[in-house]
PDB file of C-alpha atoms in Angstrom:
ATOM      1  CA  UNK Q   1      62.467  46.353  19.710  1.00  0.00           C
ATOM      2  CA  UNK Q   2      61.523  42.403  19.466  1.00  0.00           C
ATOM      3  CA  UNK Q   3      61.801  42.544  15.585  1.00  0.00           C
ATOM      4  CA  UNK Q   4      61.876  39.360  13.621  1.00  0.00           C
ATOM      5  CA  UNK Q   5      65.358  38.057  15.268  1.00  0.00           C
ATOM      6  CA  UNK Q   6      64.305  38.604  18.484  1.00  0.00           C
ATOM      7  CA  UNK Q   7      67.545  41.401  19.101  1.00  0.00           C
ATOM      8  CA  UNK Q   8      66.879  44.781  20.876  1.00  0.00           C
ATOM      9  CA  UNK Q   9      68.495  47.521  18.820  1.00  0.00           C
ATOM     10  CA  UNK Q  10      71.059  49.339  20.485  1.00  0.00           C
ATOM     11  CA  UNK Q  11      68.977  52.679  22.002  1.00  0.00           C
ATOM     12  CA  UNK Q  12      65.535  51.742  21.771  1.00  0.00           C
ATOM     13  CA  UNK Q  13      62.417  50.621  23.585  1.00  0.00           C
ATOM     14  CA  UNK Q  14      59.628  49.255  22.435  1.00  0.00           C
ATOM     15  CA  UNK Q  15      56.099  51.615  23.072  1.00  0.00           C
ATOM     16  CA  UNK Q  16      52.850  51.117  23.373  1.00  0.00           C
ATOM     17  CA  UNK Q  17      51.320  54.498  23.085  1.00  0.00           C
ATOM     18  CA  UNK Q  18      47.247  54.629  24.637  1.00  0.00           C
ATOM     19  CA  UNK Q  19      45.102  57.642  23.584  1.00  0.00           C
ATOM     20  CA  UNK Q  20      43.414  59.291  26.526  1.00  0.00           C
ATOM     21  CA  UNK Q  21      44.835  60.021  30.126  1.00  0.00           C
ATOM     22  CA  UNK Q  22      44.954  57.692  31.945  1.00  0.00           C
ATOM     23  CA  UNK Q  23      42.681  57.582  35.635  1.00  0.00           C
ATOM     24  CA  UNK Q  24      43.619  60.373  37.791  1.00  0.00           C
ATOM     25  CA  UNK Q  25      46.635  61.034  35.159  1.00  0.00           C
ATOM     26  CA  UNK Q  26      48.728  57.923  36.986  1.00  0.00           C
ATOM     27  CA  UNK Q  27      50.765  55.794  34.874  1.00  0.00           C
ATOM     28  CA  UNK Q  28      50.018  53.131  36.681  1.00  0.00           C
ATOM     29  CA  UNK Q  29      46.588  53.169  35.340  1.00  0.00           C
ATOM     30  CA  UNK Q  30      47.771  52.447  31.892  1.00  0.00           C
ATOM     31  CA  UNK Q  31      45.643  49.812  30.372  1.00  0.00           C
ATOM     32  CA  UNK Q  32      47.561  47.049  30.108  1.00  0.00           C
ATOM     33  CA  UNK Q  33      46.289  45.953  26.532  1.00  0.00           C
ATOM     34  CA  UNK Q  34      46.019  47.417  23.618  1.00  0.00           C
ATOM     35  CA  UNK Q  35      46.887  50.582  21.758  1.00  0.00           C
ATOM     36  CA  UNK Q  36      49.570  51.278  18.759  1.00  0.00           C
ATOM     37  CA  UNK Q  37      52.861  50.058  19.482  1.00  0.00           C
ATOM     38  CA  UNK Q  38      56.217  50.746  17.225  1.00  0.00           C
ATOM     39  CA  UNK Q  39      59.587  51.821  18.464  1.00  0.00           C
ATOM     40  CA  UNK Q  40      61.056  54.680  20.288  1.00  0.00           C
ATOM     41  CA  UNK Q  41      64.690  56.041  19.663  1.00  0.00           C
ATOM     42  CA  UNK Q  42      63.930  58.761  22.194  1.00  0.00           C
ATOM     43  CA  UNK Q  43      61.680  59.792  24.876  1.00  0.00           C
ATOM     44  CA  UNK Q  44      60.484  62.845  23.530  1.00  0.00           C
ATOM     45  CA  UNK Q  45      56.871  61.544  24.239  1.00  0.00           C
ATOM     46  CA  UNK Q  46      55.038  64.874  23.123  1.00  0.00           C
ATOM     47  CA  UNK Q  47      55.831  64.341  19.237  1.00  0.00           C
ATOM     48  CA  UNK Q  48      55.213  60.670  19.542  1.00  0.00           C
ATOM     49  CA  UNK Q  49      51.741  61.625  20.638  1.00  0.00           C
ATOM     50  CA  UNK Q  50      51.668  64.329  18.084  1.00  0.00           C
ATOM     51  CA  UNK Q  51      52.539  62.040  15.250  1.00  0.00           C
ATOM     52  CA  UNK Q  52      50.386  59.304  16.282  1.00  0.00           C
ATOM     53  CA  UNK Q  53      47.111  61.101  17.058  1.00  0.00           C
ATOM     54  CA  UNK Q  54      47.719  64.724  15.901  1.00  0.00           C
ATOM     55  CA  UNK Q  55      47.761  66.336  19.555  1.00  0.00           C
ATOM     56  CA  UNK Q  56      50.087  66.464  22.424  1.00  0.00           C
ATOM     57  CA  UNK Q  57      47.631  66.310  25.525  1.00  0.00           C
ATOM     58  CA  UNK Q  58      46.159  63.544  27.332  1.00  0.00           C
ATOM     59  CA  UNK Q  59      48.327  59.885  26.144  1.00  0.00           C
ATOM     60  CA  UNK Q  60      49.655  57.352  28.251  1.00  0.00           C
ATOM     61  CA  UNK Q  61      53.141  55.608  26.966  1.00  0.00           C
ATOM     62  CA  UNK Q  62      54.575  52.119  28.468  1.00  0.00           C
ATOM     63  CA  UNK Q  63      58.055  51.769  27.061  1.00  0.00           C
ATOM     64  CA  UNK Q  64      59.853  48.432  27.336  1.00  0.00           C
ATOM     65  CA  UNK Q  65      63.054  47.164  27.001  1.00  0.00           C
ATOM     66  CA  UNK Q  66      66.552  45.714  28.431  1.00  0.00           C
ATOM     67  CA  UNK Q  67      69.460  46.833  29.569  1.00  0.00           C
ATOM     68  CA  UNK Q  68      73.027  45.038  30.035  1.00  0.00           C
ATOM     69  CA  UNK Q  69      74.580  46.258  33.419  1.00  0.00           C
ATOM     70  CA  UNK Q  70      78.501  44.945  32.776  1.00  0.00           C
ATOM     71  CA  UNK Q  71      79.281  45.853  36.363  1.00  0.00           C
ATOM     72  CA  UNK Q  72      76.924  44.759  39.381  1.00  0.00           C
ATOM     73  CA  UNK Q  73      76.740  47.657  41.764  1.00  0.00           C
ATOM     74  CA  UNK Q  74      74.818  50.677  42.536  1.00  0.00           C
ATOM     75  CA  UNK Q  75      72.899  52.401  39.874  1.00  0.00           C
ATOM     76  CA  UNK Q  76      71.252  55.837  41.001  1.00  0.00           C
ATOM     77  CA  UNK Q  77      68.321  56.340  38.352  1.00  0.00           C
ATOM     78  CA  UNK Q  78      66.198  60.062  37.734  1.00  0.00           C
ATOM     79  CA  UNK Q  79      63.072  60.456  36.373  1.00  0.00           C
ATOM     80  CA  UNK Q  80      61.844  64.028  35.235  1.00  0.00           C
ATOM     81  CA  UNK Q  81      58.130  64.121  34.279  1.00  0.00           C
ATOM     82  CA  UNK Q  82      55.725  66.251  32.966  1.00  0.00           C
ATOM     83  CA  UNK Q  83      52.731  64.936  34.049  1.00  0.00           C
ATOM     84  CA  UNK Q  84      53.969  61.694  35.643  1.00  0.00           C
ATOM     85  CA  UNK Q  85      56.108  58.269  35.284  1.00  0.00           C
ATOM     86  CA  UNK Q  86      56.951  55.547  36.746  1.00  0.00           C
ATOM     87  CA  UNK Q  87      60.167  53.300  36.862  1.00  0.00           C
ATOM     88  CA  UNK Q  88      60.261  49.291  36.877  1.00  0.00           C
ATOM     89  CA  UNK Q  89      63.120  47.310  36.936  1.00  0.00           C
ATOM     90  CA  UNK Q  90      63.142  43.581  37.048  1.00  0.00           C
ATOM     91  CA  UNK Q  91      59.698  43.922  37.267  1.00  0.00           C
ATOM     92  CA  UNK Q  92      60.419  46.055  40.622  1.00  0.00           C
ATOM     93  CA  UNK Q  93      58.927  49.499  41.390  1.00  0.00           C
ATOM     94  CA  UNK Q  94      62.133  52.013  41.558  1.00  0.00           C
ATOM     95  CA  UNK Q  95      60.655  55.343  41.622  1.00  0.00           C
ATOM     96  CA  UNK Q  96      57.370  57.338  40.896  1.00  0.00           C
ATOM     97  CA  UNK Q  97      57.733  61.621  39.386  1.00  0.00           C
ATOM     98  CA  UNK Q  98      55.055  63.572  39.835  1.00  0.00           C
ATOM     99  CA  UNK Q  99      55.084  67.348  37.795  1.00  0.00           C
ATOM    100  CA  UNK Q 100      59.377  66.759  38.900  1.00  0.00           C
ATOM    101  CA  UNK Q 101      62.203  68.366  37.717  1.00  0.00           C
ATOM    102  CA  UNK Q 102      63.976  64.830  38.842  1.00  0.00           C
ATOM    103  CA  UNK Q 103      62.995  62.072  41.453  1.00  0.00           C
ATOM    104  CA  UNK Q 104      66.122  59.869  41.905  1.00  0.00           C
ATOM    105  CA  UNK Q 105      66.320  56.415  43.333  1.00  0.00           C
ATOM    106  CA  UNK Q 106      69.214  53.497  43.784  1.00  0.00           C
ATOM    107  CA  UNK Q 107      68.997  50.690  43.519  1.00  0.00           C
ATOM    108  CA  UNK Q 108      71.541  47.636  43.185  1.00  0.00           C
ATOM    109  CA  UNK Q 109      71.682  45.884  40.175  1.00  0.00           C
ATOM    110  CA  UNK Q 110      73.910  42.804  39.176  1.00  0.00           C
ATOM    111  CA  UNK Q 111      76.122  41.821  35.898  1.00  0.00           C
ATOM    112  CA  UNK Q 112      73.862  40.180  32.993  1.00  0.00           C
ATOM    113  CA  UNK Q 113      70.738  41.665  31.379  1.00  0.00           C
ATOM    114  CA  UNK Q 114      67.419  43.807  33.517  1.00  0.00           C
ATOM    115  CA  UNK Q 115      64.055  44.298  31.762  1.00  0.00           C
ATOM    116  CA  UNK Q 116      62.711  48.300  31.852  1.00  0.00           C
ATOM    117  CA  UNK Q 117      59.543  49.490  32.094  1.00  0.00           C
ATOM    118  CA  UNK Q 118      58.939  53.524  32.010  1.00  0.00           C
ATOM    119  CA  UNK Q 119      55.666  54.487  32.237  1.00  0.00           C
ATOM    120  CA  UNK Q 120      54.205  58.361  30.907  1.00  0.00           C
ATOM    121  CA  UNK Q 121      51.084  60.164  31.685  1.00  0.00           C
ATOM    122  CA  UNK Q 122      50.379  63.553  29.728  1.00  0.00           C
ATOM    123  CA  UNK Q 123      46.814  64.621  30.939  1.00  0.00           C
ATOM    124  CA  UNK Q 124      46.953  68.473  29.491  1.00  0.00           C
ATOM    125  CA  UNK Q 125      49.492  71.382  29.288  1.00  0.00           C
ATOM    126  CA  UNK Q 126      53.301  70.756  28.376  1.00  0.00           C
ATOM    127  CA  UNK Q 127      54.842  67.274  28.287  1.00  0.00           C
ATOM    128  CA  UNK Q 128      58.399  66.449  29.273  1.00  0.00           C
ATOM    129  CA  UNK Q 129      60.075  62.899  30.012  1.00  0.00           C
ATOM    130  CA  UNK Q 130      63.949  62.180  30.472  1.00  0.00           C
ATOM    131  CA  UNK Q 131      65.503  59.305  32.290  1.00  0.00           C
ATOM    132  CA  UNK Q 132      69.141  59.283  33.526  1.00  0.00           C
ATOM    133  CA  UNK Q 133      71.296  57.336  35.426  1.00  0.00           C
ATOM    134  CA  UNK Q 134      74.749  56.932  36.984  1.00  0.00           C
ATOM    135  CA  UNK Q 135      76.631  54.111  38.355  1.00  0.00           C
ATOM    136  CA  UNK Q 136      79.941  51.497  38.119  1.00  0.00           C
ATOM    137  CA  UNK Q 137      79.139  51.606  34.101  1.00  0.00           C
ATOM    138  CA  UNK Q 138      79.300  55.212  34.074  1.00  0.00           C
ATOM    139  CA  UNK Q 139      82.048  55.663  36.074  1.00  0.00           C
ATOM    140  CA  UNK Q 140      79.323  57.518  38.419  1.00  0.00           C
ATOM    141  CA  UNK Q 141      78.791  60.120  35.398  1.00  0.00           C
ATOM    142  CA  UNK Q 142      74.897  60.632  34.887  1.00  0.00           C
ATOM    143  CA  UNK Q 143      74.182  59.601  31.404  1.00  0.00           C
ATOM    144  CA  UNK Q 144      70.847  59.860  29.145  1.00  0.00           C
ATOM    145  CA  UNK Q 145      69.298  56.663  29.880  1.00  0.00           C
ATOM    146  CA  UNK Q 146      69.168  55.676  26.244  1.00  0.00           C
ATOM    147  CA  UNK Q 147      72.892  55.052  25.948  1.00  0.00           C
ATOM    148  CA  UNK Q 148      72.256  52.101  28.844  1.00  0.00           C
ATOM    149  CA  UNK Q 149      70.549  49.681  25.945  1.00  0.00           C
ATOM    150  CA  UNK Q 150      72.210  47.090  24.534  1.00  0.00           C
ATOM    151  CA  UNK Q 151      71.955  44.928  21.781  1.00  0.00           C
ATOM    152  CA  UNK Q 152      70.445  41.534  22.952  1.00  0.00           C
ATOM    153  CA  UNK Q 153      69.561  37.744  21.817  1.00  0.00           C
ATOM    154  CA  UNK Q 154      66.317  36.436  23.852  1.00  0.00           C
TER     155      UNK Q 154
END
């Protein structure tokens, strides 16, 4: 959340929430403009959509936000999606979940602040998104990806 002082709120992103599948149900094909945007204290992207547009079907979802790693190290991140996501940190492609109970992915990741991007595609049928991840700030215990935000000045 970019609010007026420019701080992100301890556990949330900032959403942009499209109606409409995207192409072929990829969340890469997110437009990459417009939309409603607002913030998210959750990923629970099925009663977003619901209390946005009234359904829970077809909806893309581009979260964004940043994340303060304390310790530089190894960070193993897992994605389960119902239809799809993807994972971008640093602007870097980390992992893609297709219809997954979890795709995981490391990647190294040193002291100061990352930017996130999580991507959601819900084309029909049930919808399900959580994000975890484990690593030197977790003392390698998976935690719910929401706890990794920190408050932060731009």
């Amino acid at each position: 959340n970019s609010g007026t002082d420019g701080a992100i709120a301890a556990g949330t992103f900032d959403y942009r929430f499209l109606d409409g599948a995207p192409a072929g149900s990829n969340p890469d094909n997110i437009a990459s403009i417009g939309g409603l945007t607002g913030v998210a204290t959750d990923f629970n992207a099925g009663s977003l959509a619901t209390s946005l547009t009234g359904s829970s079907t077809t909806f893309g979802i581009v979260y964004t936000g940043v994340i303060n790693v304390t310790t530089a190290g190894t960070y193993n991140f897992t994605v389960a999606a119902d239809d799809a996501a993807t994972l971008y940190i640093d602007g870097t492609f980390v992992l893609l979940s297709w219809f997954s109970a979890g795709t995981a992915n490391s990647l190294s990741l040193g002291a100061g602040q990352h930017s996130i991007e999580l991507r959601y595609a819900q084309d029909s049928g049930g919808s399900g998104l959580s994000v975890s991840y484990s690593g030197p700030d977790t003392g390698a215990v998976s935690t719910r990806f929401f706890l990794l935000l920190r408050p932060v000045d731009w």
